Each structure stands twice: as structure tokens, then as C-alpha cells.
Amino acid sequence: PPGKKVLIVYAHQEPKSFNGSLKRVAVEELSKQGCSVTVSDLYAMQFEPRATRNDECSLLPTGCLHSSEEFKYHVETWKAYKRGDLSKDVIEEQKKVQEADLLIFQFPLYWFSMPAIMKGWMDRVLVQGFAYDFPDCYDSGLLKNKLALFSFTTGGNEEKFTKESISGDIRYILWPMQHGIMHFCGVKVLAPHICFAPEFVSEEKRKEMVTAWAQRLNTLWKEEPINCSPEWYFK
Ligand code: FAD
Ligand code: ZN
């Protein structure tokens, strides 16, 4: 609906890819609804995925303020966040997250997970004090009142991702991403959108999958979040 803000965090190297098409139709469809859509195209941005000492102290020419001899990334970035002293690229992503009502993560499945560049976005952007705190995590996480949706593609076909088959239920893969990251930060999770094996189906089937995604987005704002608890994943 008009006024809703969506951030699409997108990880594919090739604009002509199937993921590229899914991203493109999402921008089109959501814009048509009157949403304002922002895309973080991580490879195009050459997003830095590594959590290093460089993530703090941009204001200090002489180096880090960190208190002990032993560098602790989560503690230092938490303090840097409070001082407004995280690196610029991280601050920019945090602003986009802060403004968004809905976060869509669009990516190809890499080793049962997200590509490293997207994992690095999670590692660096979702800093303590910004995304969560103690005890402000899970249902009281600092990003509550936002929604997230994991939209991804696989190499394997759907039959490989059932409880009884070799790869196990696809929901096992979603546990770290949906529950461990998003729910931990207070974000409510919409059902994932999975396009199985786009490389190995017919052109016609691929077109159907792209259309199905656009259609889902059409009624997305009426959806209820999943019940993101261990039972949803491992029942
Ligand atoms: P593409 O190859 O870009 O797309 C397939 C075809 O769709 C292309 O021919 C493209 O031209 C065409 N296309 C694009 N747009 C459209 C459109 N609008 N309409 C019709 N056709 C279109 N897979 C697993 O299942 N499990 C894993 O653990 C796993 N680990 C991986 C680890 C690594 C490091 C890598 C590199 C891959 C891994 N894969 C895994 C495979 C990977 O998930 C798939 O290759 C990927 O999801 C396919 O998506 P794509 O966007 O790259 O497809
Ligand atoms: Zn959960």
C-alpha cells in the first residue's frame, strides 16, 4: 500500500540472472502499489562483508578507542554505534533498515545458506544497540514492527528438500536465517519464497515462477507472519 517502505537486500553478481529478474519484478510490483523501494545491490556496491577493526573509529585519526588489549568486535561496534562512530557504509545500511517496514532478502542458496556477502551484511549492520540488546532480543528485539521475507533460489529441486530426503526439510536451512537472525532482532517473518532449481526447469516454468512472485507481492500486505518458533522448523 502507498507509504510502505521496502528494502530489498540483493546478492547476485549478474543482472540477467534469475535472481536479478526476481529483484526487478519486486521493484516494479511494489512501486506500482505505491511503496517506496530501496535496493541494496551488495555486489554492485562492493559491500565489505568482513567484520574487522575498521568498522569503528572512523572519527579517530589515531586509531581505536577500544578499551582492552583484546579486540572484541561485538563490544567495540556496540560502543561505536552509541558514539555514532561506525563506518559510513554500515551507518547507511542501518538508516535503510530503520526506515523500512519490510526487508526482502533476495539471493541464490550458497551451501545451505546465504552468500557470504549477504551474511557479512548481517554481521556488520545488525549491531548490538541498533538491532538487538540484552534483554531486548527475540520478541522484544529492537527491530520489532518490521517484517522480513527470505526469497531465494536453489540448485536442487524441491524433492531433495523434504524431511525424508538427502538434504532434509528446507525449513532446517531457514532456522539460522529467519529465527537466529531476524526473529532475534524482533523482526516478524513472512513465509519464505523459494524458487527451486531455476537452471534446470523449462523456460516456461521459469516465467511462471517469476509471475508467481509478482502475484504473491500483490497480496503480501495481507499476509500474517509465520509462527517463528522451533516447532515451525523442526516439528
Ligand atoms: P540463473 O542461472 O541466473 O538462472 C537460470 C536461468 O534463468 C538462466 O538461464 C537465466 O537466463 C534465466 N532467466 C533469468 N531471468 C529469467 C526470466 N525473467 N524468465 C525466464 N528465465 C529467466 N544449490 C543448492 O540447492 N544448495 C546449495 O547448498 C548450494 N550451494 C551453492 C554454493 C555455491 C558457492 C554456489 C555458487 C551455488 C550453490 N548452489 C546451491 C546453486 C545455486 O543456489 C543456484 O545455482 C542458484 O540458486 C540459481 O539461481 P541464479 O539466479 O544464479 O540462476
Ligand atoms: Zn523464531
PDB file of C-alpha atoms and ligand atoms in Angstrom:
ATOM      1  CA  PRO A   1       0.000   0.000   0.000  1.00  0.00           C
ATOM      2  CA  PRO A   2       1.072   3.624  -0.537  1.00  0.00           C
ATOM      3  CA  GLY A   3       3.552   4.821   2.021  1.00  0.00           C
ATOM      4  CA  LYS A   4       5.025   1.425   2.919  1.00  0.00           C
ATOM      5  CA  LYS A   5       8.798   1.296   2.729  1.00  0.00           C
ATOM      6  CA  VAL A   6      10.617  -1.740   1.462  1.00  0.00           C
ATOM      7  CA  LEU A   7      14.335  -2.503   1.495  1.00  0.00           C
ATOM      8  CA  ILE A   8      15.483  -5.241  -0.866  1.00  0.00           C
ATOM      9  CA  VAL A   9      18.880  -6.630   0.067  1.00  0.00           C
ATOM     10  CA  TYR A  10      20.028  -8.355  -3.093  1.00  0.00           C
ATOM     11  CA  ALA A  11      23.020 -10.618  -3.665  1.00  0.00           C
ATOM     12  CA  HIS A  12      23.656 -11.711  -7.246  1.00  0.00           C
ATOM     13  CA  GLN A  13      26.567 -10.780  -9.487  1.00  0.00           C
ATOM     14  CA  GLU A  14      24.585 -10.884 -12.740  1.00  0.00           C
ATOM     15  CA  PRO A  15      21.648  -8.577 -13.534  1.00  0.00           C
ATOM     16  CA  LYS A  16      20.400 -11.051 -16.174  1.00  0.00           C
ATOM     17  CA  SER A  17      20.237 -13.880 -13.649  1.00  0.00           C
ATOM     18  CA  PHE A  18      17.040 -15.408 -12.381  1.00  0.00           C
ATOM     19  CA  ASN A  19      17.634 -13.675  -9.046  1.00  0.00           C
ATOM     20  CA  GLY A  20      18.095 -10.437 -10.974  1.00  0.00           C
ATOM     21  CA  SER A  21      14.678 -10.958 -12.578  1.00  0.00           C
ATOM     22  CA  LEU A  22      13.025 -11.662  -9.223  1.00  0.00           C
ATOM     23  CA  LYS A  23      14.554  -8.492  -7.814  1.00  0.00           C
ATOM     24  CA  ARG A  24      13.422  -6.462 -10.821  1.00  0.00           C
ATOM     25  CA  VAL A  25       9.798  -7.628 -10.682  1.00  0.00           C
ATOM     26  CA  ALA A  26       9.714  -6.965  -6.942  1.00  0.00           C
ATOM     27  CA  VAL A  27      10.830  -3.368  -7.503  1.00  0.00           C
ATOM     28  CA  GLU A  28       8.235  -2.966 -10.274  1.00  0.00           C
ATOM     29  CA  GLU A  29       5.367  -4.586  -8.434  1.00  0.00           C
ATOM     30  CA  LEU A  30       5.949  -2.839  -5.101  1.00  0.00           C
ATOM     31  CA  SER A  31       6.486   0.543  -6.758  1.00  0.00           C
ATOM     32  CA  LYS A  32       3.239   0.079  -8.658  1.00  0.00           C
ATOM     33  CA  GLN A  33       1.500  -0.425  -5.306  1.00  0.00           C
ATOM     34  CA  GLY A  34       2.827   2.945  -4.190  1.00  0.00           C
ATOM     35  CA  CYS A  35       5.506   1.549  -1.870  1.00  0.00           C
ATOM     36  CA  SER A  36       8.858   3.259  -1.768  1.00  0.00           C
ATOM     37  CA  VAL A  37      11.505   0.700  -2.608  1.00  0.00           C
ATOM     38  CA  THR A  38      15.226   0.845  -1.886  1.00  0.00           C
ATOM     39  CA  VAL A  39      17.655  -1.783  -3.162  1.00  0.00           C
ATOM     40  CA  SER A  40      20.997  -2.635  -1.615  1.00  0.00           C
ATOM     41  CA  ASP A  41      22.699  -4.399  -4.525  1.00  0.00           C
ATOM     42  CA  LEU A  42      25.551  -5.828  -2.493  1.00  0.00           C
ATOM     43  CA  TYR A  43      27.912  -6.957  -5.287  1.00  0.00           C
ATOM     44  CA  ALA A  44      27.369  -3.740  -7.266  1.00  0.00           C
ATOM     45  CA  MET A  45      28.117  -1.766  -4.092  1.00  0.00           C
ATOM     46  CA  GLN A  46      31.148  -3.960  -3.489  1.00  0.00           C
ATOM     47  CA  PHE A  47      29.824  -4.267   0.027  1.00  0.00           C
ATOM     48  CA  GLU A  48      32.531  -5.135   2.552  1.00  0.00           C
ATOM     49  CA  PRO A  49      31.426  -8.385   4.215  1.00  0.00           C
ATOM     50  CA  ARG A  50      34.249  -8.723   6.726  1.00  0.00           C
ATOM     51  CA  ALA A  51      33.740  -7.792  10.361  1.00  0.00           C
ATOM     52  CA  THR A  52      37.039  -6.074  11.152  1.00  0.00           C
ATOM     53  CA  ARG A  53      38.540  -3.387  13.346  1.00  0.00           C
ATOM     54  CA  ASN A  54      37.882  -0.885  10.553  1.00  0.00           C
ATOM     55  CA  ASP A  55      34.208  -0.849  11.494  1.00  0.00           C
ATOM     56  CA  GLU A  56      34.767   1.605  14.315  1.00  0.00           C
ATOM     57  CA  CYS A  57      36.769   4.725  14.949  1.00  0.00           C
ATOM     58  CA  SER A  58      36.225   6.439  11.648  1.00  0.00           C
ATOM     59  CA  LEU A  59      36.229   9.690  13.631  1.00  0.00           C
ATOM     60  CA  LEU A  60      39.532   8.985  15.291  1.00  0.00           C
ATOM     61  CA  PRO A  61      42.605   9.583  13.140  1.00  0.00           C
ATOM     62  CA  THR A  62      44.818   7.952  15.720  1.00  0.00           C
ATOM     63  CA  GLY A  63      43.072   4.629  15.812  1.00  0.00           C
ATOM     64  CA  CYS A  64      40.782   2.781  18.081  1.00  0.00           C
ATOM     65  CA  LEU A  65      39.372   3.692  21.431  1.00  0.00           C
ATOM     66  CA  HIS A  66      38.800   0.118  22.343  1.00  0.00           C
ATOM     67  CA  SER A  67      39.309  -0.410  25.972  1.00  0.00           C
ATOM     68  CA  SER A  68      41.238  -3.611  26.357  1.00  0.00           C
ATOM     69  CA  GLU A  69      44.177  -5.231  24.688  1.00  0.00           C
ATOM     70  CA  GLU A  70      41.848  -7.810  23.316  1.00  0.00           C
ATOM     71  CA  PHE A  71      39.638  -6.694  20.460  1.00  0.00           C
ATOM     72  CA  LYS A  72      36.017  -7.777  20.776  1.00  0.00           C
ATOM     73  CA  TYR A  73      34.042  -6.970  17.648  1.00  0.00           C
ATOM     74  CA  HIS A  74      30.568  -7.061  19.185  1.00  0.00           C
ATOM     75  CA  VAL A  75      31.550  -4.874  22.143  1.00  0.00           C
ATOM     76  CA  GLU A  76      33.513  -2.337  20.100  1.00  0.00           C
ATOM     77  CA  THR A  77      30.802  -1.973  17.444  1.00  0.00           C
ATOM     78  CA  TRP A  78      28.147  -1.627  20.127  1.00  0.00           C
ATOM     79  CA  LYS A  79      30.112   1.273  21.659  1.00  0.00           C
ATOM     80  CA  ALA A  80      30.883   2.756  18.243  1.00  0.00           C
ATOM     81  CA  TYR A  81      27.170   2.635  17.409  1.00  0.00           C
ATOM     82  CA  LYS A  82      26.371   4.594  20.573  1.00  0.00           C
ATOM     83  CA  ARG A  83      29.009   7.190  19.666  1.00  0.00           C
ATOM     84  CA  GLY A  84      27.760   7.399  16.075  1.00  0.00           C
ATOM     85  CA  ASP A  85      31.157   6.187  15.034  1.00  0.00           C
ATOM     86  CA  LEU A  86      30.539   3.086  12.958  1.00  0.00           C
ATOM     87  CA  SER A  87      31.901   3.083   9.438  1.00  0.00           C
ATOM     88  CA  LYS A  88      29.884   5.061   6.906  1.00  0.00           C
ATOM     89  CA  ASP A  89      28.655   2.138   4.832  1.00  0.00           C
ATOM     90  CA  VAL A  90      27.250   0.444   7.943  1.00  0.00           C
ATOM     91  CA  ILE A  91      25.506   3.610   9.117  1.00  0.00           C
ATOM     92  CA  GLU A  92      23.918   3.967   5.681  1.00  0.00           C
ATOM     93  CA  GLU A  93      22.559   0.427   5.724  1.00  0.00           C
ATOM     94  CA  GLN A  94      21.248   0.912   9.259  1.00  0.00           C
ATOM     95  CA  LYS A  95      19.336   4.008   8.089  1.00  0.00           C
ATOM     96  CA  LYS A  96      17.725   1.999   5.305  1.00  0.00           C
ATOM     97  CA  VAL A  97      16.756  -0.742   7.758  1.00  0.00           C
ATOM     98  CA  GLN A  98      15.423   1.777  10.257  1.00  0.00           C
ATOM     99  CA  GLU A  99      13.149   3.337   7.656  1.00  0.00           C
ATOM    100  CA  ALA A 100      11.881   0.072   6.177  1.00  0.00           C
ATOM    101  CA  ASP A 101       8.604  -1.642   7.058  1.00  0.00           C
ATOM    102  CA  LEU A 102       9.651  -4.740   5.138  1.00  0.00           C
ATOM    103  CA  LEU A 103      13.058  -6.273   4.409  1.00  0.00           C
ATOM    104  CA  ILE A 104      13.276  -8.630   1.441  1.00  0.00           C
ATOM    105  CA  PHE A 105      16.419 -10.731   1.105  1.00  0.00           C
ATOM    106  CA  GLN A 106      16.894 -11.959  -2.484  1.00  0.00           C
ATOM    107  CA  PHE A 107      19.707 -14.450  -3.127  1.00  0.00           C
ATOM    108  CA  PRO A 108      20.791 -17.823  -4.502  1.00  0.00           C
ATOM    109  CA  LEU A 109      21.281 -20.510  -1.854  1.00  0.00           C
ATOM    110  CA  TYR A 110      25.010 -20.997  -1.193  1.00  0.00           C
ATOM    111  CA  TRP A 111      25.956 -24.013   0.915  1.00  0.00           C
ATOM    112  CA  PHE A 112      22.592 -24.236   2.654  1.00  0.00           C
ATOM    113  CA  SER A 113      22.816 -20.554   3.497  1.00  0.00           C
ATOM    114  CA  MET A 114      23.080 -17.059   2.076  1.00  0.00           C
ATOM    115  CA  PRO A 115      26.065 -15.872   0.029  1.00  0.00           C
ATOM    116  CA  ALA A 116      28.972 -14.618   2.155  1.00  0.00           C
ATOM    117  CA  ILE A 117      28.409 -11.029   1.047  1.00  0.00           C
ATOM    118  CA  MET A 118      24.888 -11.127   2.491  1.00  0.00           C
ATOM    119  CA  LYS A 119      25.997 -12.887   5.650  1.00  0.00           C
ATOM    120  CA  GLY A 120      28.559 -10.103   6.002  1.00  0.00           C
ATOM    121  CA  TRP A 121      25.748  -7.558   5.691  1.00  0.00           C
ATOM    122  CA  MET A 122      24.011  -9.288   8.627  1.00  0.00           C
ATOM    123  CA  ASP A 123      27.258  -9.445  10.627  1.00  0.00           C
ATOM    124  CA  ARG A 124      28.110  -5.769  10.153  1.00  0.00           C
ATOM    125  CA  VAL A 125      24.738  -3.999  10.003  1.00  0.00           C
ATOM    126  CA  LEU A 126      22.797  -5.729  12.782  1.00  0.00           C
ATOM    127  CA  VAL A 127      24.920  -4.307  15.565  1.00  0.00           C
ATOM    128  CA  GLN A 128      24.054  -4.596  19.256  1.00  0.00           C
ATOM    129  CA  GLY A 129      22.296  -1.437  20.409  1.00  0.00           C
ATOM    130  CA  PHE A 130      20.830  -0.981  16.926  1.00  0.00           C
ATOM    131  CA  ALA A 131      19.190  -4.323  16.119  1.00  0.00           C
ATOM    132  CA  TYR A 132      19.084  -6.015  19.496  1.00  0.00           C
ATOM    133  CA  ASP A 133      20.298  -5.592  23.010  1.00  0.00           C
ATOM    134  CA  PHE A 134      20.104  -7.517  26.225  1.00  0.00           C
ATOM    135  CA  PRO A 135      17.387  -8.228  27.213  1.00  0.00           C
ATOM    136  CA  ASP A 136      15.878  -6.686  24.047  1.00  0.00           C
ATOM    137  CA  CYS A 137      16.034  -9.684  21.766  1.00  0.00           C
ATOM    138  CA  TYR A 138      13.602 -12.072  20.089  1.00  0.00           C
ATOM    139  CA  ASP A 139      10.062 -10.711  20.567  1.00  0.00           C
ATOM    140  CA  SER A 140      11.404  -7.536  22.147  1.00  0.00           C
ATOM    141  CA  GLY A 141      14.268  -7.096  19.646  1.00  0.00           C
ATOM    142  CA  LEU A 142      14.939  -3.509  18.632  1.00  0.00           C
ATOM    143  CA  LEU A 143      13.648  -4.004  15.064  1.00  0.00           C
ATOM    144  CA  LYS A 144      10.169  -5.067  16.144  1.00  0.00           C
ATOM    145  CA  ASN A 145       7.281  -3.840  13.984  1.00  0.00           C
ATOM    146  CA  LYS A 146       9.231  -4.731  10.866  1.00  0.00           C
ATOM    147  CA  LEU A 147       8.716  -7.671   8.537  1.00  0.00           C
ATOM    148  CA  ALA A 148      11.275  -9.812   6.733  1.00  0.00           C
ATOM    149  CA  LEU A 149      10.955 -12.163   3.800  1.00  0.00           C
ATOM    150  CA  PHE A 150      13.648 -14.527   2.530  1.00  0.00           C
ATOM    151  CA  SER A 151      13.290 -15.004  -1.230  1.00  0.00           C
ATOM    152  CA  PHE A 152      15.839 -17.381  -2.694  1.00  0.00           C
ATOM    153  CA  THR A 153      16.655 -19.846  -5.420  1.00  0.00           C
ATOM    154  CA  THR A 154      18.261 -23.262  -5.223  1.00  0.00           C
ATOM    155  CA  GLY A 155      20.261 -25.584  -7.438  1.00  0.00           C
ATOM    156  CA  GLY A 156      18.499 -28.675  -6.115  1.00  0.00           C
ATOM    157  CA  ASN A 157      14.891 -29.424  -6.910  1.00  0.00           C
ATOM    158  CA  GLU A 158      12.073 -29.461  -4.418  1.00  0.00           C
ATOM    159  CA  GLU A 159      12.096 -33.248  -3.923  1.00  0.00           C
ATOM    160  CA  LYS A 160      15.623 -33.017  -2.461  1.00  0.00           C
ATOM    161  CA  PHE A 161      14.434 -30.729   0.308  1.00  0.00           C
ATOM    162  CA  THR A 162      11.928 -32.852   2.204  1.00  0.00           C
ATOM    163  CA  LYS A 163      12.341 -34.296   5.660  1.00  0.00           C
ATOM    164  CA  GLU A 164      12.928 -37.800   4.339  1.00  0.00           C
ATOM    165  CA  SER A 165      15.325 -36.922   1.550  1.00  0.00           C
ATOM    166  CA  ILE A 166      19.053 -36.380   1.480  1.00  0.00           C
ATOM    167  CA  SER A 167      19.071 -32.602   2.034  1.00  0.00           C
ATOM    168  CA  GLY A 168      16.392 -32.608   4.736  1.00  0.00           C
ATOM    169  CA  ASP A 169      13.484 -30.209   5.046  1.00  0.00           C
ATOM    170  CA  ILE A 170      14.142 -26.777   3.537  1.00  0.00           C
ATOM    171  CA  ARG A 171      12.911 -25.323   6.840  1.00  0.00           C
ATOM    172  CA  TYR A 172      16.056 -26.596   8.600  1.00  0.00           C
ATOM    173  CA  ILE A 173      18.034 -24.171   6.439  1.00  0.00           C
ATOM    174  CA  LEU A 174      15.727 -21.314   7.355  1.00  0.00           C
ATOM    175  CA  TRP A 175      16.249 -21.703  11.122  1.00  0.00           C
ATOM    176  CA  PRO A 176      19.507 -19.709  11.340  1.00  0.00           C
ATOM    177  CA  MET A 177      18.357 -17.012   8.928  1.00  0.00           C
ATOM    178  CA  GLN A 178      14.744 -16.466   9.949  1.00  0.00           C
ATOM    179  CA  HIS A 179      14.891 -17.351  13.636  1.00  0.00           C
ATOM    180  CA  GLY A 180      18.557 -16.883  14.558  1.00  0.00           C
ATOM    181  CA  ILE A 181      18.904 -13.517  12.829  1.00  0.00           C
ATOM    182  CA  MET A 182      15.560 -11.855  12.050  1.00  0.00           C
ATOM    183  CA  HIS A 183      13.445 -13.086  14.945  1.00  0.00           C
ATOM    184  CA  PHE A 184      16.379 -12.483  17.288  1.00  0.00           C
ATOM    185  CA  CYS A 185      16.269  -8.822  16.222  1.00  0.00           C
ATOM    186  CA  GLY A 186      12.494  -8.658  16.792  1.00  0.00           C
ATOM    187  CA  VAL A 187      11.553  -8.773  13.107  1.00  0.00           C
ATOM    188  CA  LYS A 188       8.441 -10.745  12.196  1.00  0.00           C
ATOM    189  CA  VAL A 189       8.955 -13.240   9.420  1.00  0.00           C
ATOM    190  CA  LEU A 190       6.706 -13.799   6.413  1.00  0.00           C
ATOM    191  CA  ALA A 191       6.689 -17.196   4.716  1.00  0.00           C
ATOM    192  CA  PRO A 192       9.809 -17.659   2.588  1.00  0.00           C
ATOM    193  CA  HIS A 193       9.582 -17.535  -1.185  1.00  0.00           C
ATOM    194  CA  ILE A 194      11.584 -20.329  -2.760  1.00  0.00           C
ATOM    195  CA  CYS A 195      12.175 -20.900  -6.472  1.00  0.00           C
ATOM    196  CA  PHE A 196      13.609 -24.370  -6.812  1.00  0.00           C
ATOM    197  CA  ALA A 197      16.191 -25.159  -9.478  1.00  0.00           C
ATOM    198  CA  PRO A 198      15.582 -22.342 -11.988  1.00  0.00           C
ATOM    199  CA  GLU A 199      18.557 -23.555 -14.021  1.00  0.00           C
ATOM    200  CA  PHE A 200      17.034 -26.965 -14.561  1.00  0.00           C
ATOM    201  CA  VAL A 201      13.405 -26.244 -15.429  1.00  0.00           C
ATOM    202  CA  SER A 202      11.896 -25.132 -18.720  1.00  0.00           C
ATOM    203  CA  GLU A 203      11.807 -21.528 -19.840  1.00  0.00           C
ATOM    204  CA  GLU A 204       8.060 -21.672 -19.475  1.00  0.00           C
ATOM    205  CA  LYS A 205       8.279 -22.858 -15.866  1.00  0.00           C
ATOM    206  CA  ARG A 206      10.784 -20.102 -15.118  1.00  0.00           C
ATOM    207  CA  LYS A 207       8.408 -17.484 -16.456  1.00  0.00           C
ATOM    208  CA  GLU A 208       5.656 -18.964 -14.302  1.00  0.00           C
ATOM    209  CA  MET A 209       7.877 -18.691 -11.227  1.00  0.00           C
ATOM    210  CA  VAL A 210       8.600 -15.023 -11.927  1.00  0.00           C
ATOM    211  CA  THR A 211       4.883 -14.309 -12.382  1.00  0.00           C
ATOM    212  CA  ALA A 212       4.015 -16.202  -9.187  1.00  0.00           C
ATOM    213  CA  TRP A 213       6.406 -13.970  -7.237  1.00  0.00           C
ATOM    214  CA  ALA A 214       4.809 -10.817  -8.660  1.00  0.00           C
ATOM    215  CA  GLN A 215       1.380 -12.191  -7.774  1.00  0.00           C
ATOM    216  CA  ARG A 216       2.408 -13.000  -4.244  1.00  0.00           C
ATOM    217  CA  LEU A 217       3.705  -9.458  -3.781  1.00  0.00           C
ATOM    218  CA  ASN A 218       0.342  -8.192  -4.900  1.00  0.00           C
ATOM    219  CA  THR A 219      -1.343  -9.518  -1.749  1.00  0.00           C
ATOM    220  CA  LEU A 220       1.704  -9.568   0.517  1.00  0.00           C
ATOM    221  CA  TRP A 221       0.489  -6.913   2.938  1.00  0.00           C
ATOM    222  CA  LYS A 222      -2.481  -9.079   3.855  1.00  0.00           C
ATOM    223  CA  GLU A 223      -0.264 -11.972   4.943  1.00  0.00           C
ATOM    224  CA  GLU A 224       0.210 -12.964   8.574  1.00  0.00           C
ATOM    225  CA  PRO A 225       3.764 -13.678   9.755  1.00  0.00           C
ATOM    226  CA  ILE A 226       4.699 -17.306  10.388  1.00  0.00           C
ATOM    227  CA  ASN A 227       4.775 -18.621  13.936  1.00  0.00           C
ATOM    228  CA  CYS A 228       8.551 -18.436  14.159  1.00  0.00           C
ATOM    229  CA  SER A 229       9.281 -20.951  16.897  1.00  0.00           C
ATOM    230  CA  PRO A 230      11.259 -24.216  16.964  1.00  0.00           C
ATOM    231  CA  GLU A 231       8.117 -26.176  16.037  1.00  0.00           C
ATOM    232  CA  TRP A 232       7.741 -24.362  12.712  1.00  0.00           C
ATOM    233  CA  TYR A 233      11.179 -25.614  11.723  1.00  0.00           C
ATOM    234  CA  PHE A 234      11.594 -28.975  13.378  1.00  0.00           C
ATOM    235  CA  LYS A 235       8.131 -30.323  14.185  1.00  0.00           C
TER     236      LYS A 235
HETATM  237  P1  FAD B   1      20.499 -18.381 -13.227  1.00  0.00           P
HETATM  238  O1  FAD B   1      21.475 -19.374 -13.713  1.00  0.00           O
HETATM  239  O2  FAD B   1      20.821 -16.936 -13.356  1.00  0.00           O
HETATM  240  O3  FAD B   1      19.074 -18.589 -13.898  1.00  0.00           O
HETATM  241  C1  FAD B   1      18.656 -19.765 -14.546  1.00  0.00           C
HETATM  242  C2  FAD B   1      18.148 -19.359 -15.893  1.00  0.00           C
HETATM  243  O4  FAD B   1      17.042 -18.456 -15.787  1.00  0.00           O
HETATM  244  C3  FAD B   1      19.187 -18.627 -16.757  1.00  0.00           C
HETATM  245  O5  FAD B   1      19.268 -19.257 -17.991  1.00  0.00           O
HETATM  246  C4  FAD B   1      18.624 -17.224 -16.884  1.00  0.00           C
HETATM  247  O6  FAD B   1      18.950 -16.626 -18.130  1.00  0.00           O
HETATM  248  C5  FAD B   1      17.136 -17.495 -16.823  1.00  0.00           C
HETATM  249  N1  FAD B   1      16.298 -16.326 -16.512  1.00  0.00           N
HETATM  250  C6  FAD B   1      16.637 -15.158 -15.934  1.00  0.00           C
HETATM  251  N2  FAD B   1      15.580 -14.340 -15.862  1.00  0.00           N
HETATM  252  C7  FAD B   1      14.533 -15.006 -16.385  1.00  0.00           C
HETATM  253  C8  FAD B   1      13.147 -14.679 -16.576  1.00  0.00           C
HETATM  254  N3  FAD B   1      12.653 -13.484 -16.212  1.00  0.00           N
HETATM  255  N4  FAD B   1      12.343 -15.594 -17.158  1.00  0.00           N
HETATM  256  C9  FAD B   1      12.834 -16.790 -17.539  1.00  0.00           C
HETATM  257  N5  FAD B   1      14.126 -17.151 -17.396  1.00  0.00           N
HETATM  258  C10 FAD B   1      14.972 -16.264 -16.801  1.00  0.00           C
HETATM  259  N6  FAD B   1      22.217 -25.044  -4.522  1.00  0.00           N
HETATM  260  C11 FAD B   1      21.577 -25.788  -3.582  1.00  0.00           C
HETATM  261  O7  FAD B   1      20.480 -26.282  -3.853  1.00  0.00           O
HETATM  262  N7  FAD B   1      22.118 -25.977  -2.353  1.00  0.00           N
HETATM  263  C12 FAD B   1      23.323 -25.451  -2.011  1.00  0.00           C
HETATM  264  O8  FAD B   1      23.760 -25.620  -0.879  1.00  0.00           O
HETATM  265  C13 FAD B   1      24.019 -24.676  -2.978  1.00  0.00           C
HETATM  266  N8  FAD B   1      25.229 -24.134  -2.704  1.00  0.00           N
HETATM  267  C14 FAD B   1      25.868 -23.373  -3.630  1.00  0.00           C
HETATM  268  C15 FAD B   1      27.115 -22.809  -3.306  1.00  0.00           C
HETATM  269  C16 FAD B   1      27.767 -22.009  -4.217  1.00  0.00           C
HETATM  270  C17 FAD B   1      29.083 -21.392  -3.839  1.00  0.00           C
HETATM  271  C18 FAD B   1      27.198 -21.775  -5.484  1.00  0.00           C
HETATM  272  C19 FAD B   1      27.911 -20.896  -6.491  1.00  0.00           C
HETATM  273  C20 FAD B   1      25.984 -22.339  -5.831  1.00  0.00           C
HETATM  274  C21 FAD B   1      25.296 -23.153  -4.909  1.00  0.00           C
HETATM  275  N9  FAD B   1      24.064 -23.721  -5.211  1.00  0.00           N
HETATM  276  C22 FAD B   1      23.423 -24.483  -4.261  1.00  0.00           C
HETATM  277  C23 FAD B   1      23.398 -23.487  -6.510  1.00  0.00           C
HETATM  278  C24 FAD B   1      22.717 -22.123  -6.555  1.00  0.00           C
HETATM  279  O9  FAD B   1      21.812 -21.978  -5.479  1.00  0.00           O
HETATM  280  C25 FAD B   1      21.937 -21.953  -7.870  1.00  0.00           C
HETATM  281  O10 FAD B   1      22.875 -22.016  -8.918  1.00  0.00           O
HETATM  282  C26 FAD B   1      21.188 -20.630  -7.923  1.00  0.00           C
HETATM  283  O11 FAD B   1      20.215 -20.588  -6.905  1.00  0.00           O
HETATM  284  C27 FAD B   1      20.497 -20.390  -9.268  1.00  0.00           C
HETATM  285  O12 FAD B   1      19.995 -19.083  -9.312  1.00  0.00           O
HETATM  286  P2  FAD B   1      20.540 -17.993 -10.365  1.00  0.00           P
HETATM  287  O13 FAD B   1      19.771 -16.734 -10.175  1.00  0.00           O
HETATM  288  O14 FAD B   1      22.018 -17.894 -10.277  1.00  0.00           O
HETATM  289  O15 FAD B   1      20.124 -18.740 -11.690  1.00  0.00           O
HETATM  290 ZN    ZN B   2      11.694 -17.501  15.546  1.00  0.00          ZN
END
